[in-house]
Amino acid sequence: GEGESSWLFSHSRNLTRAYLEGDSSSSKAPLTHYDLARLKTKAIDIARIVTFAPNPHIYASVLDPLFEILPQIFSRAYMGPGVAERALALLGAILSGHITNDLRPLLVGRVLASLDEVLSYIGFHVTALTSGMLASAPTHADPLDPWVEMDRGEIFMVALRGLLRLDQRVMHAMLPFLAPMHTKLLDMIVAHQAEKSEPTTASEIGKLASVQYMWGTYPSLAGGAADTVNRTLTVLTSLQPRRPRHTHASGDDDGAASSSGARVAMDAMGFNRLISYLSGLKWATVRGLLAEMSAKSRMSALEDPAGLLDRVIDGLQSCSADHVLPVLHCLYFVLVPGSSLPTSTENSVPDVDSDVVARALAAGWQAAQDAE
């Protein structure tokens, strides 16, 4: 009845506000990996609860506390610890769920009003981390915790992907920000590789932040300039995560010092996990970009399919069994471009030497057998 709906509306709104404000009694210490894991889970739960609002206008009103924060998420000088992460996690959870046609226009309007702040906040944090890839970068004032940065990056990934999928108007509004950001990230990765410098904690976290950002935004790349698409594919498939030489032994609580002066509690096994995650995400991003290009009949834009195949072969021969599937998908998209459009000539790829194709098929077959 009406009273029941009113109670649900009030309860859901209070739940949303309490989640965003967090525990007021907590200290102002930096967020931990455990904190971020909990807030991501809670965001999903709250997103499910508020979908029970009886009509779109009440649903939108329940989200008032969220859209009080997002329009000032970057410019507000004093924001409690974790508030921005909670807001972005909730935004991502909502946009990843079922959005009815009635609700979509209401969400689009409010998202567009917050978009500049959200993109500026994410871009600032990602750029700060990727600057650590370069030896000349300024030192970090605070310790870097790779697990915290990985979790925070996943919050960014889900929010960015949700924004891009919400509506074409939102995607078009994002493009002027995303295009220069992609260029900046690619430039930093290329500069780091050119330095041939020893890997550090900061450099590997910078790589991770870059790839997470690209995973979140690759749908915006597929329809963009061909040179940007090709450069992205080349840089990502050439990216090699590495473990810093001075990673501390398991059980050493002192942490490992990066060249930036940051200290983190991560042993060699922990870095292996981080590198495995980064490798899998790298190939998932390449697969996603190739899939989008295939769907848009743009595979003919590939400038060097043979070189791409060579790097995919290297990936098949070096990746772990856990990550072989996205690499095999990459092989498929390059060898069988536009397979859903067999009569299309627009989607064809320039001829590739038969020896390269044979090596690719052999590597794919071997990788599939090893993964069994």
PDB file of N, CA, C and O in Angstrom, residues 19-20 39-40 43 66 69-70 73 82-95 117-119 121-122 125 152 154-156 158-160 163:
ATOM      1  N   TYR A  19      25.260   4.766   3.759  1.00  0.00           N
ATOM      2  CA  TYR A  19      26.361   4.101   3.055  1.00  0.00           C
ATOM      3  C   TYR A  19      27.383   5.115   2.552  1.00  0.00           C
ATOM      4  O   TYR A  19      28.599   4.944   2.715  1.00  0.00           O
ATOM      5  N   LEU A  20      26.908   6.190   1.944  1.00  0.00           N
ATOM      6  CA  LEU A  20      27.807   7.182   1.363  1.00  0.00           C
ATOM      7  C   LEU A  20      28.606   7.930   2.423  1.00  0.00           C
ATOM      8  O   LEU A  20      29.766   8.280   2.210  1.00  0.00           O
ATOM      9  N   LEU A  39      33.123  -2.054   0.764  1.00  0.00           N
ATOM     10  CA  LEU A  39      32.265  -0.996   0.209  1.00  0.00           C
ATOM     11  C   LEU A  39      31.773  -1.359  -1.189  1.00  0.00           C
ATOM     12  O   LEU A  39      30.661  -0.974  -1.587  1.00  0.00           O
ATOM     13  N   LYS A  40      32.575  -2.124  -1.957  1.00  0.00           N
ATOM     14  CA  LYS A  40      32.103  -2.568  -3.270  1.00  0.00           C
ATOM     15  C   LYS A  40      30.931  -3.532  -3.131  1.00  0.00           C
ATOM     16  O   LYS A  40      29.950  -3.452  -3.875  1.00  0.00           O
ATOM     17  N   ALA A  43      27.819  -1.641  -2.033  1.00  0.00           N
ATOM     18  CA  ALA A  43      27.257  -0.858  -3.134  1.00  0.00           C
ATOM     19  C   ALA A  43      26.333  -1.716  -3.990  1.00  0.00           C
ATOM     20  O   ALA A  43      25.250  -1.278  -4.401  1.00  0.00           O
ATOM     21  N   LEU A  66      23.394  10.368  -3.550  1.00  0.00           N
ATOM     22  CA  LEU A  66      24.498  10.086  -4.466  1.00  0.00           C
ATOM     23  C   LEU A  66      24.765  11.277  -5.369  1.00  0.00           C
ATOM     24  O   LEU A  66      25.920  11.692  -5.555  1.00  0.00           O
ATOM     25  N   ILE A  69      26.715  14.261  -4.068  1.00  0.00           N
ATOM     26  CA  ILE A  69      28.169  14.100  -3.962  1.00  0.00           C
ATOM     27  C   ILE A  69      28.850  14.187  -5.324  1.00  0.00           C
ATOM     28  O   ILE A  69      29.859  14.881  -5.491  1.00  0.00           O
ATOM     29  N   LEU A  70      28.317  13.483  -6.320  1.00  0.00           N
ATOM     30  CA  LEU A  70      29.000  13.374  -7.608  1.00  0.00           C
ATOM     31  C   LEU A  70      29.286  14.717  -8.282  1.00  0.00           C
ATOM     32  O   LEU A  70      30.367  14.887  -8.864  1.00  0.00           O
ATOM     33  N   ILE A  73      32.558  15.894  -6.652  1.00  0.00           N
ATOM     34  CA  ILE A  73      33.459  14.836  -6.193  1.00  0.00           C
ATOM     35  C   ILE A  73      34.930  15.207  -6.393  1.00  0.00           C
ATOM     36  O   ILE A  73      35.805  14.767  -5.642  1.00  0.00           O
ATOM     37  N   GLY A  82      37.006   7.901   1.905  1.00  0.00           N
ATOM     38  CA  GLY A  82      36.191   6.849   1.312  1.00  0.00           C
ATOM     39  C   GLY A  82      34.893   7.312   0.685  1.00  0.00           C
ATOM     40  O   GLY A  82      34.208   6.510   0.034  1.00  0.00           O
ATOM     41  N   VAL A  83      34.510   8.585   0.852  1.00  0.00           N
ATOM     42  CA  VAL A  83      33.223   9.050   0.309  1.00  0.00           C
ATOM     43  C   VAL A  83      33.218   8.955  -1.216  1.00  0.00           C
ATOM     44  O   VAL A  83      32.252   8.474  -1.824  1.00  0.00           O
ATOM     45  N   ALA A  84      34.290   9.406  -1.855  1.00  0.00           N
ATOM     46  CA  ALA A  84      34.350   9.357  -3.319  1.00  0.00           C
ATOM     47  C   ALA A  84      34.309   7.919  -3.818  1.00  0.00           C
ATOM     48  O   ALA A  84      33.601   7.610  -4.788  1.00  0.00           O
ATOM     49  N   GLU A  85      35.053   7.031  -3.155  1.00  0.00           N
ATOM     50  CA  GLU A  85      35.055   5.625  -3.574  1.00  0.00           C
ATOM     51  C   GLU A  85      33.673   5.001  -3.420  1.00  0.00           C
ATOM     52  O   GLU A  85      33.219   4.237  -4.278  1.00  0.00           O
ATOM     53  N   ARG A  86      33.001   5.327  -2.312  1.00  0.00           N
ATOM     54  CA  ARG A  86      31.648   4.786  -2.117  1.00  0.00           C
ATOM     55  C   ARG A  86      30.694   5.301  -3.194  1.00  0.00           C
ATOM     56  O   ARG A  86      29.880   4.542  -3.733  1.00  0.00           O
ATOM     57  N   ALA A  87      30.788   6.589  -3.483  1.00  0.00           N
ATOM     58  CA  ALA A  87      29.891   7.176  -4.480  1.00  0.00           C
ATOM     59  C   ALA A  87      30.118   6.545  -5.855  1.00  0.00           C
ATOM     60  O   ALA A  87      29.164   6.199  -6.562  1.00  0.00           O
ATOM     61  N   LEU A  88      31.373   6.374  -6.246  1.00  0.00           N
ATOM     62  CA  LEU A  88      31.666   5.791  -7.557  1.00  0.00           C
ATOM     63  C   LEU A  88      31.315   4.311  -7.599  1.00  0.00           C
ATOM     64  O   LEU A  88      30.866   3.801  -8.632  1.00  0.00           O
ATOM     65  N   ALA A  89      31.516   3.608  -6.478  1.00  0.00           N
ATOM     66  CA  ALA A  89      31.141   2.197  -6.431  1.00  0.00           C
ATOM     67  C   ALA A  89      29.628   2.037  -6.576  1.00  0.00           C
ATOM     68  O   ALA A  89      29.141   1.149  -7.286  1.00  0.00           O
ATOM     69  N   LEU A  90      28.865   2.913  -5.914  1.00  0.00           N
ATOM     70  CA  LEU A  90      27.408   2.853  -6.021  1.00  0.00           C
ATOM     71  C   LEU A  90      26.951   3.228  -7.425  1.00  0.00           C
ATOM     72  O   LEU A  90      26.056   2.587  -7.996  1.00  0.00           O
ATOM     73  N   LEU A  91      27.572   4.256  -8.005  1.00  0.00           N
ATOM     74  CA  LEU A  91      27.242   4.638  -9.374  1.00  0.00           C
ATOM     75  C   LEU A  91      27.480   3.465 -10.328  1.00  0.00           C
ATOM     76  O   LEU A  91      26.630   3.136 -11.165  1.00  0.00           O
ATOM     77  N   GLY A  92      28.645   2.810 -10.189  1.00  0.00           N
ATOM     78  CA  GLY A  92      28.954   1.673 -11.057  1.00  0.00           C
ATOM     79  C   GLY A  92      27.986   0.525 -10.871  1.00  0.00           C
ATOM     80  O   GLY A  92      27.561  -0.113 -11.839  1.00  0.00           O
ATOM     81  N   ALA A  93      27.611   0.247  -9.612  1.00  0.00           N
ATOM     82  CA  ALA A  93      26.678  -0.849  -9.334  1.00  0.00           C
ATOM     83  C   ALA A  93      25.308  -0.568  -9.942  1.00  0.00           C
ATOM     84  O   ALA A  93      24.660  -1.463 -10.496  1.00  0.00           O
ATOM     85  N   ILE A  94      24.851   0.669  -9.852  1.00  0.00           N
ATOM     86  CA  ILE A  94      23.546   1.044 -10.418  1.00  0.00           C
ATOM     87  C   ILE A  94      23.568   0.937 -11.941  1.00  0.00           C
ATOM     88  O   ILE A  94      22.665   0.367 -12.560  1.00  0.00           O
ATOM     89  N   LEU A  95      24.621   1.460 -12.553  1.00  0.00           N
ATOM     90  CA  LEU A  95      24.700   1.458 -14.013  1.00  0.00           C
ATOM     91  C   LEU A  95      24.944   0.064 -14.579  1.00  0.00           C
ATOM     92  O   LEU A  95      24.671  -0.192 -15.754  1.00  0.00           O
ATOM     93  N   GLU A 117      32.941  16.367 -13.277  1.00  0.00           N
ATOM     94  CA  GLU A 117      33.563  16.126 -11.970  1.00  0.00           C
ATOM     95  C   GLU A 117      34.020  14.673 -11.826  1.00  0.00           C
ATOM     96  O   GLU A 117      35.128  14.409 -11.346  1.00  0.00           O
ATOM     97  N   VAL A 118      33.178  13.744 -12.247  1.00  0.00           N
ATOM     98  CA  VAL A 118      33.519  12.323 -12.128  1.00  0.00           C
ATOM     99  C   VAL A 118      34.744  11.993 -12.973  1.00  0.00           C
ATOM    100  O   VAL A 118      35.698  11.345 -12.503  1.00  0.00           O
ATOM    101  N   LEU A 119      34.764  12.438 -14.219  1.00  0.00           N
ATOM    102  CA  LEU A 119      35.893  12.146 -15.102  1.00  0.00           C
ATOM    103  C   LEU A 119      37.164  12.838 -14.622  1.00  0.00           C
ATOM    104  O   LEU A 119      38.267  12.272 -14.728  1.00  0.00           O
ATOM    105  N   TYR A 121      37.917  13.548 -11.494  1.00  0.00           N
ATOM    106  CA  TYR A 121      38.388  12.842 -10.300  1.00  0.00           C
ATOM    107  C   TYR A 121      39.138  11.563 -10.691  1.00  0.00           C
ATOM    108  O   TYR A 121      40.253  11.321 -10.219  1.00  0.00           O
ATOM    109  N   ILE A 122      38.525  10.760 -11.552  1.00  0.00           N
ATOM    110  CA  ILE A 122      39.170   9.509 -11.966  1.00  0.00           C
ATOM    111  C   ILE A 122      40.464   9.805 -12.719  1.00  0.00           C
ATOM    112  O   ILE A 122      41.505   9.188 -12.467  1.00  0.00           O
ATOM    113  N   HIS A 125      43.444  10.794 -10.405  1.00  0.00           N
ATOM    114  CA  HIS A 125      44.047   9.691  -9.658  1.00  0.00           C
ATOM    115  C   HIS A 125      44.821   8.742 -10.562  1.00  0.00           C
ATOM    116  O   HIS A 125      45.907   8.273 -10.198  1.00  0.00           O
ATOM    117  N   ARG A 152      40.693   0.175  -5.998  1.00  0.00           N
ATOM    118  CA  ARG A 152      40.199   1.488  -6.406  1.00  0.00           C
ATOM    119  C   ARG A 152      40.076   1.554  -7.939  1.00  0.00           C
ATOM    120  O   ARG A 152      39.110   2.109  -8.485  1.00  0.00           O
ATOM    121  N   GLU A 154      39.429  -0.905  -9.907  1.00  0.00           N
ATOM    122  CA  GLU A 154      38.263  -1.676 -10.332  1.00  0.00           C
ATOM    123  C   GLU A 154      36.976  -0.873 -10.147  1.00  0.00           C
ATOM    124  O   GLU A 154      36.046  -0.980 -10.957  1.00  0.00           O
ATOM    125  N   ILE A 155      36.918  -0.075  -9.097  1.00  0.00           N
ATOM    126  CA  ILE A 155      35.763   0.822  -8.921  1.00  0.00           C
ATOM    127  C   ILE A 155      35.683   1.791 -10.091  1.00  0.00           C
ATOM    128  O   ILE A 155      34.614   2.028 -10.663  1.00  0.00           O
ATOM    129  N   PHE A 156      36.827   2.360 -10.476  1.00  0.00           N
ATOM    130  CA  PHE A 156      36.865   3.276 -11.623  1.00  0.00           C
ATOM    131  C   PHE A 156      36.433   2.557 -12.901  1.00  0.00           C
ATOM    132  O   PHE A 156      35.668   3.108 -13.717  1.00  0.00           O
ATOM    133  N   VAL A 158      34.485  -0.081 -13.417  1.00  0.00           N
ATOM    134  CA  VAL A 158      33.053  -0.389 -13.490  1.00  0.00           C
ATOM    135  C   VAL A 158      32.241   0.893 -13.712  1.00  0.00           C
ATOM    136  O   VAL A 158      31.284   0.915 -14.498  1.00  0.00           O
ATOM    137  N   ALA A 159      32.641   1.977 -13.033  1.00  0.00           N
ATOM    138  CA  ALA A 159      31.917   3.242 -13.203  1.00  0.00           C
ATOM    139  C   ALA A 159      32.066   3.772 -14.634  1.00  0.00           C
ATOM    140  O   ALA A 159      31.086   4.192 -15.254  1.00  0.00           O
ATOM    141  N   LEU A 160      33.281   3.750 -15.169  1.00  0.00           N
ATOM    142  CA  LEU A 160      33.508   4.233 -16.530  1.00  0.00           C
ATOM    143  C   LEU A 160      32.741   3.406 -17.558  1.00  0.00           C
ATOM    144  O   LEU A 160      32.112   3.949 -18.472  1.00  0.00           O
ATOM    145  N   LEU A 163      29.042   4.199 -17.384  1.00  0.00           N
ATOM    146  CA  LEU A 163      28.738   5.493 -17.996  1.00  0.00           C
ATOM    147  C   LEU A 163      28.689   5.392 -19.517  1.00  0.00           C
ATOM    148  O   LEU A 163      27.795   5.932 -20.172  1.00  0.00           O
TER     149      LEU A 163
END
